[in-house]
Coordinates of C-alpha atoms and ligand atoms in Angstrom, one line a residue:
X1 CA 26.6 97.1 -56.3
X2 CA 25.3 99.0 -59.0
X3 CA 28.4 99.8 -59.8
X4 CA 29.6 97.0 -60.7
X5 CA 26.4 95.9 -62.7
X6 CA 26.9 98.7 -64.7
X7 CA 30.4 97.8 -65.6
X8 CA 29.3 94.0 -66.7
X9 CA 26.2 94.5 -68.7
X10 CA 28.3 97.4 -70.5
X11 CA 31.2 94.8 -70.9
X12 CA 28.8 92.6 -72.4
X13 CA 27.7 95.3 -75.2
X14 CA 24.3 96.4 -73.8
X15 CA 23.2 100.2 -73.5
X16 CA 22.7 101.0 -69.9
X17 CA 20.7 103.6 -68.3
X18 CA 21.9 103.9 -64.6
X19 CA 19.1 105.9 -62.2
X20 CA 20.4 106.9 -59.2
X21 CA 19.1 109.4 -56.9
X22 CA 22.5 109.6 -55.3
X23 CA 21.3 108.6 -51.6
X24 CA 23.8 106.4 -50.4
X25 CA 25.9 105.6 -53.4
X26 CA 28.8 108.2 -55.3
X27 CA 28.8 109.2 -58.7
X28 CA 32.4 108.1 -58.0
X29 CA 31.7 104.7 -58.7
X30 CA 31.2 105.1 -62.0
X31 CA 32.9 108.7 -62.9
X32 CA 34.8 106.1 -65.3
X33 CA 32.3 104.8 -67.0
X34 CA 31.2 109.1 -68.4
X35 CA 32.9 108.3 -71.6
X36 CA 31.5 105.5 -72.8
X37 CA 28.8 106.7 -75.1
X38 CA 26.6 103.3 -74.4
X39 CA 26.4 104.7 -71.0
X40 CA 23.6 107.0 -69.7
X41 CA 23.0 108.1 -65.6
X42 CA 19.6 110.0 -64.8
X43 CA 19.2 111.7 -61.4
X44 CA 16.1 110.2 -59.9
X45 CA 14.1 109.0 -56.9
X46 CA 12.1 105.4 -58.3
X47 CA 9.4 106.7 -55.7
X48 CA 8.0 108.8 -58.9
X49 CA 7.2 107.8 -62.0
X50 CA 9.4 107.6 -64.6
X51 CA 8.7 107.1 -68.6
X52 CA 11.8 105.0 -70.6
X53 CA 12.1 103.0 -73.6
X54 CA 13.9 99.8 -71.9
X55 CA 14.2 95.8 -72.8
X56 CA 15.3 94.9 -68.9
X57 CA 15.2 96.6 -65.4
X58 CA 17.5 95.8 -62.7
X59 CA 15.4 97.1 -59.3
X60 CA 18.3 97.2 -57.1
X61 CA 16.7 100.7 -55.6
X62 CA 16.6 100.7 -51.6
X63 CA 19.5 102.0 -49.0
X64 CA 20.8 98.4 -47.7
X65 CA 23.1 99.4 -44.4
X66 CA 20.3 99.5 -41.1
X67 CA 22.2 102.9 -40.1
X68 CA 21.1 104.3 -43.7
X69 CA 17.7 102.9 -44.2
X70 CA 17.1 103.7 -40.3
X71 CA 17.2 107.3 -40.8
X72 CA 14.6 107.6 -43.1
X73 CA 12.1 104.5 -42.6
X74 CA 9.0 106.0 -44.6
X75 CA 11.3 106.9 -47.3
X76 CA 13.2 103.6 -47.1
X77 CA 9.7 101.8 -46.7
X78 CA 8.7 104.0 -50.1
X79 CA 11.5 103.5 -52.2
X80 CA 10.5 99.5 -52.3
X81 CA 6.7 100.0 -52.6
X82 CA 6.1 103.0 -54.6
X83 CA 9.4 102.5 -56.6
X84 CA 8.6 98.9 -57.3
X85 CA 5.1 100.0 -58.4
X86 CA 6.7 102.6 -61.0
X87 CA 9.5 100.2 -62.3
X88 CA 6.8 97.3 -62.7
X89 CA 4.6 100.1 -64.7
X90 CA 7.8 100.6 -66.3
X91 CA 8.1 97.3 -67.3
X92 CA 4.1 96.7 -68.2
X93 CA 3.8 99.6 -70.2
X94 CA 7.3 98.4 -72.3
X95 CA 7.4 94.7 -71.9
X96 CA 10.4 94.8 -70.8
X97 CA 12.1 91.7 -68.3
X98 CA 12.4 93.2 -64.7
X99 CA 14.8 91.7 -62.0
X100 CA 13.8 92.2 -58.2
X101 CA 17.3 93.2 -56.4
X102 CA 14.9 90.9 -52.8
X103 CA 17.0 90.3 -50.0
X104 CA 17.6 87.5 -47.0
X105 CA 16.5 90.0 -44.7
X106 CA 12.7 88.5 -45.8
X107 CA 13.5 85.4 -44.0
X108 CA 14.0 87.9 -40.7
X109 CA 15.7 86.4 -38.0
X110 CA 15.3 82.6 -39.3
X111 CA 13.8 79.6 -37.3
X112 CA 15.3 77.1 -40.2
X113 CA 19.1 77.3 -41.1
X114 CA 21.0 76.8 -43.8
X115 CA 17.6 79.1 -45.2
X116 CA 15.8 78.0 -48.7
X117 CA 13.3 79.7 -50.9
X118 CA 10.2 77.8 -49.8
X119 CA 10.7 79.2 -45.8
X120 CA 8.4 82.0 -45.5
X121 CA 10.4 84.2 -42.7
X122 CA 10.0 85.5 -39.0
X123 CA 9.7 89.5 -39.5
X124 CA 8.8 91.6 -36.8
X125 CA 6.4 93.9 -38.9
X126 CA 6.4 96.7 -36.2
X127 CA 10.5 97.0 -35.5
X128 CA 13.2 99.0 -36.4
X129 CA 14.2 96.8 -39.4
X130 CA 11.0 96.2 -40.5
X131 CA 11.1 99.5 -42.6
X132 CA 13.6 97.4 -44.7
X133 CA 12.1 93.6 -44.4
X134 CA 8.2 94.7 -44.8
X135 CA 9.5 96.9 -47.6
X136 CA 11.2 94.1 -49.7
X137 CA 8.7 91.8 -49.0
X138 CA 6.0 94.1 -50.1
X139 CA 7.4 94.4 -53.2
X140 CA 8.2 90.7 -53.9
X141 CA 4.4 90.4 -53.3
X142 CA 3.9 93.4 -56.1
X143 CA 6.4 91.4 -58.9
X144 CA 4.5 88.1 -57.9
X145 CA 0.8 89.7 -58.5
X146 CA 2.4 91.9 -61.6
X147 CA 3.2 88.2 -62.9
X148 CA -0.3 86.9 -62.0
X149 CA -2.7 89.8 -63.2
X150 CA -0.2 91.5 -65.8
X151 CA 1.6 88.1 -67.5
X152 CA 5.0 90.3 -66.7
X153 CA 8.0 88.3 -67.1
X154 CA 9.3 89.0 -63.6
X155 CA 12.9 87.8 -61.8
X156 CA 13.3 87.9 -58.0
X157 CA 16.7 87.3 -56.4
X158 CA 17.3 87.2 -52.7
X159 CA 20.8 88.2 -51.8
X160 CA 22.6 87.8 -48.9
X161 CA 25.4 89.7 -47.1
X162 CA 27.7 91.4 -49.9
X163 CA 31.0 93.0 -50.0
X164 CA 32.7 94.9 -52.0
X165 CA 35.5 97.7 -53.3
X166 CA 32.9 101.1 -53.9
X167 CA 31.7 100.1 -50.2
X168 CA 31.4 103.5 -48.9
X169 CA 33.7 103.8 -45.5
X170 CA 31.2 104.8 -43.2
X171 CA 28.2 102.8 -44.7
X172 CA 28.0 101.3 -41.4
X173 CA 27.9 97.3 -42.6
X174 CA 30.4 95.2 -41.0
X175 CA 32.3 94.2 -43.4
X176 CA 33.7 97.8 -44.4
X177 CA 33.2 98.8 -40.8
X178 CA 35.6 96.4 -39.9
X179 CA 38.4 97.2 -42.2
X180 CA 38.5 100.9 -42.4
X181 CA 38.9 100.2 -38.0
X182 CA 41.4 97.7 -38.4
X183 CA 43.0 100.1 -41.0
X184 CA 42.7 102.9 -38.7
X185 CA 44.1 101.4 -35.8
X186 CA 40.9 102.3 -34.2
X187 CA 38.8 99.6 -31.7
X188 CA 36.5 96.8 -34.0
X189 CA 33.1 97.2 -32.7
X190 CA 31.2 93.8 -31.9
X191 CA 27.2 94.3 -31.8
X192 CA 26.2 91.5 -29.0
X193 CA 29.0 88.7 -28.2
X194 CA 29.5 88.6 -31.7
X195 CA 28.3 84.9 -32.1
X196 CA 26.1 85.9 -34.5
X197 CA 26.8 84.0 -38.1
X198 CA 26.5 85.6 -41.7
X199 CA 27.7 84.5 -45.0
X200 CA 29.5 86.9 -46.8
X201 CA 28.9 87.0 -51.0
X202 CA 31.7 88.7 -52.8
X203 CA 30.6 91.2 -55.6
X204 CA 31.7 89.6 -58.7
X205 CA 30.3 86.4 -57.6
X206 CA 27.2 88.5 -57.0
X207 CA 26.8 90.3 -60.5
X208 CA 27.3 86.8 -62.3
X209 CA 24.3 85.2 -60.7
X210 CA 22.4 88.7 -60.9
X211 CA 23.1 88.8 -64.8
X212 CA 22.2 84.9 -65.4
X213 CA 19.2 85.2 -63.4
X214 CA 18.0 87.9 -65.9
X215 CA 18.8 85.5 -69.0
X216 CA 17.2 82.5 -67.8
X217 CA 13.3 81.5 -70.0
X218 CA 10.4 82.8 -68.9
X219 CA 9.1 80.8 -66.8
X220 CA 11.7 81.0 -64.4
X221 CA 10.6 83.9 -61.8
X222 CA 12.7 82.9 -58.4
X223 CA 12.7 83.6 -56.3
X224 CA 16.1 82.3 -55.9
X225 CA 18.5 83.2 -53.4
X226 CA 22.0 84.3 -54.4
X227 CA 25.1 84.4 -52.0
X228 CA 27.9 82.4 -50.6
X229 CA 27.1 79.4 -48.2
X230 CA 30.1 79.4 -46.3
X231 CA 29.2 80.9 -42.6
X232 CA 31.3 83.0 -40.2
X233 CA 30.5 84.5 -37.1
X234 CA 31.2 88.0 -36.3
X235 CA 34.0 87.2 -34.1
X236 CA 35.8 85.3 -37.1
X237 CA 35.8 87.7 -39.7
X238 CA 37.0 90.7 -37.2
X239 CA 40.0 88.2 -36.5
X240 CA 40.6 87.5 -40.2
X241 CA 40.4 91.3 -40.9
X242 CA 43.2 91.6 -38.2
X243 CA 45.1 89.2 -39.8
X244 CA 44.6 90.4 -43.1
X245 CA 45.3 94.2 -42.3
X246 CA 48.5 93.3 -39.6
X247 CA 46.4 95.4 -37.5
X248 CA 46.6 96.3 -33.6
X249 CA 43.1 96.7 -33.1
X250 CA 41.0 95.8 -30.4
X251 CA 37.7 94.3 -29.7
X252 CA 35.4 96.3 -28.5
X253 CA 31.7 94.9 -27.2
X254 CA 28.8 97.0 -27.4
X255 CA 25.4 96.4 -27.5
X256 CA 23.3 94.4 -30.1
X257 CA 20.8 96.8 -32.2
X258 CA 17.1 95.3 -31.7
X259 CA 15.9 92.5 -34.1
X260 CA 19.6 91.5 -35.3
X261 CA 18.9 87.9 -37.0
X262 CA 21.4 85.5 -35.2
X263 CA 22.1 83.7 -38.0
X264 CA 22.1 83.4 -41.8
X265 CA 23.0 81.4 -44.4
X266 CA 21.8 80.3 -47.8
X267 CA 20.6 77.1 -49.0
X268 CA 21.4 77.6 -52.9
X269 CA 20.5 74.5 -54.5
X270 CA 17.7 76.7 -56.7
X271 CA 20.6 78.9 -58.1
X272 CA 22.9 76.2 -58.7
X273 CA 20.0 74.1 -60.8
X274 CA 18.5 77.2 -62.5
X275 CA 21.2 79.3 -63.0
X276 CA 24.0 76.9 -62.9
X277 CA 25.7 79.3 -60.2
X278 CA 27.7 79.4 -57.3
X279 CA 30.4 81.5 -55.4
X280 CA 34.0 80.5 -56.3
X281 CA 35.7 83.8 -54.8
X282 CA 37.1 82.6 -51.2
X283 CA 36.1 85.6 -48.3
X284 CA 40.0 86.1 -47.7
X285 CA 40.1 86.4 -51.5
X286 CA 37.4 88.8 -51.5
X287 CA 38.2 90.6 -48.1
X288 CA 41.7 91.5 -49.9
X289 CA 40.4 92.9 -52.9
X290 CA 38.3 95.1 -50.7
X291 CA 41.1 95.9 -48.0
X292 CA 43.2 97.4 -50.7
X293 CA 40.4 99.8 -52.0
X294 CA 40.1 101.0 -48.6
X295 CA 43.9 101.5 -48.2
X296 CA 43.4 103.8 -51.8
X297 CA 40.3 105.5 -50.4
X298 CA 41.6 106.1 -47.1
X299 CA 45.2 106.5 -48.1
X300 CA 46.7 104.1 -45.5
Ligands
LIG401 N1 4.7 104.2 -64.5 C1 6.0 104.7 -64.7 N2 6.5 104.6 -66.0 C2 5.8 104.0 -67.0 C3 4.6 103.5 -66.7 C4 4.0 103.6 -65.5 O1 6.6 105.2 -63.8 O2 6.4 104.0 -68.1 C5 4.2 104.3 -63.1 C6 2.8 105.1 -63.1 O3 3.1 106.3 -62.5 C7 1.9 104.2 -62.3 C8 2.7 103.0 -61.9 O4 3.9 103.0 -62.7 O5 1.5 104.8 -61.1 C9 2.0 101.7 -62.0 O6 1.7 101.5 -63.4 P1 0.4 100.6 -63.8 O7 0.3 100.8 -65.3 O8 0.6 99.3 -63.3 O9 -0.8 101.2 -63.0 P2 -1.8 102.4 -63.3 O10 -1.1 103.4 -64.2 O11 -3.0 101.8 -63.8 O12 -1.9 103.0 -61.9
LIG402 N1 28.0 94.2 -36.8 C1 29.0 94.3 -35.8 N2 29.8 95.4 -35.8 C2 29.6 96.4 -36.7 C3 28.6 96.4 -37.7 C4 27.8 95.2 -37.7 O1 29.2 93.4 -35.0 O2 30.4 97.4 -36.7 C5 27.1 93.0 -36.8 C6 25.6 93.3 -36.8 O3 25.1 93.4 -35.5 C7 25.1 92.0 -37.5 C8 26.2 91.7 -38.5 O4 27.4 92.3 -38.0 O5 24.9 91.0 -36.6 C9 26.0 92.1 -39.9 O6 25.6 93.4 -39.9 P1 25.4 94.3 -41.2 O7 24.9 95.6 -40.7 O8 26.6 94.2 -42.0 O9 24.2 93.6 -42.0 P2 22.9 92.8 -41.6 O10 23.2 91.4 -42.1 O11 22.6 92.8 -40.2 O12 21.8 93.5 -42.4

């Protein structure tokens, strides 16, 4: 996803400086964007400290895919505390605008459906997710008391499932685990009876509420969530992969990881009032874009 941030805010004429301590993402994602001398990239961890002259900060530091921020839950559980502490230094010591990259995951596996800002979550704090959830939440609590005690103007945006082209093949997420299967031939592996609902947020549509979030007055600190309302259960977006791909695939069952939320959508009538947002990009729209990376990367 950072990525593609970098690509719009340099589109739209801004200097960027893109940290990245290369954990889960490629410095082929944005090999393209070496030439363009408004375009910095700094090998770093957020969990030091790190001394800038900036105007905004983008937080979006965190491995997102349970298999990646599984393997290393103190350093997963780190990155969003102690990295949010530096960037918020970051931003105290500058006075610069920071944006909280927050997640649906803080809602947990969710009581109240479609989800809005104002529910407050059901997080097991002692599970194998809550690495990730307790994590992000911490750190929502550290922009919200940054705002109280430091008068920092603060943005925090909870996004839901995203997809994208740059997805890395085996990040483990369904979405590209589903196509680089279906692409391979290979059986589609169903966690549970695949009943299970998300709501899949296309990248572009993404970015654009990311970027207006950032510009909106002071006072407005979210948090807001950001991603596409429409719903699908597991079992529907393996069969419009299939379709998609012309694959041969099977379905393959196997067994649901602990704590997997068995639903999720989002209420977005915040980001539709404050940010005059929403999703136009279809998933079938979106799930062909990303199919034909894949077919590049993979060279099917
Ligand atoms: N920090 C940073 N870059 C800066 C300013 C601060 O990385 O430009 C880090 C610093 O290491 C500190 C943390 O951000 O531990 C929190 O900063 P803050 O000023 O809030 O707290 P303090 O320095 O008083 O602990
Ligand atoms: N999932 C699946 N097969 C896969 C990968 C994931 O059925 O190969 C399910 C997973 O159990 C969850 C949903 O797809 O219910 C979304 O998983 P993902 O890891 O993409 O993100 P989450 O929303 O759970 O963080």
């Amino acid at each position: 996803m950072g990525s593609h941030l970098c690509e719009t805010l340099l589109e739209q004429g801004n200097e960027v400086i893109c940290v990245d301590n290369f954990y889960t993402g490629t410095k082929n994602n944005i090999l393209h964007l070496f030439p363009n001398p408004h375009f910095e990239v700094i090998r770093h961890d957020v969990t030091f400290p790190l001394y800038l002259e900036v105007d905004q900060i983008y937080n979006l530091a965190c491995p997102a895919s349970p298999i990646h921020y599984q393997h290393d839950p103190v350093q997963t559980t780190k990155t969003s505390v102690h990295g949010a502490i530096n960037m918020l230094g970051l931003a105290k010591r500058v006075k610069a605008k920071i944006l909280q990259a927050s997640t649906s995951e803080v809602y947990g596996d969710p009581e109240v459906h479609p989800q809005p800002e104002t529910y407050w979550g059901k997080v097991n704090p002692i599970g194998i997710r809550s690495c990730y959830d307790e994590g992000k939440r911490c750190a929502e609590t550290l922009f919200f008391d940054y705002w109280r005690q430091h008068q920092l103007e603060i943005k925090v945006i909870r996004i839901f499932n995203t997809y994208e082209p740059n997805m890395h093949p085996n990040d483990g997420r369904v979405v590209s685990n589903f196509i680089v299967q279906a692409l391979k031939g290979e059986p589609i592996t169903i966690y549970g009876d695949g009943l299970q609902t998300r709501s899949f947020c296309y990248v572009s549509d993404l970015i654009k509420g990311m970027v207006a979030m950032m510009a909106t007055p002071k006072e407005v600190t979210g948090p807001i969530n950001v991603g596409n309302p429409q719903e699908f259960t597991m079992l529907e977006l393996a069969k419009a992969v299939i379709r998609l791909t012309g694959s041969k695939s099977q379905l393959v069952f196997k067994d649901l990881p602990s704590d997997d939320p068995k639903q999720r959508k989002p209420n977005i009538d915040i980001a539709k009032k404050e940010l005059g947002w929403q999703p136009t990009v279809a998933l079938e729209d979106g799930l062909q874009k990303t199919i034909a990376y894949f077919q590049k990367t993979l060279n099917i």
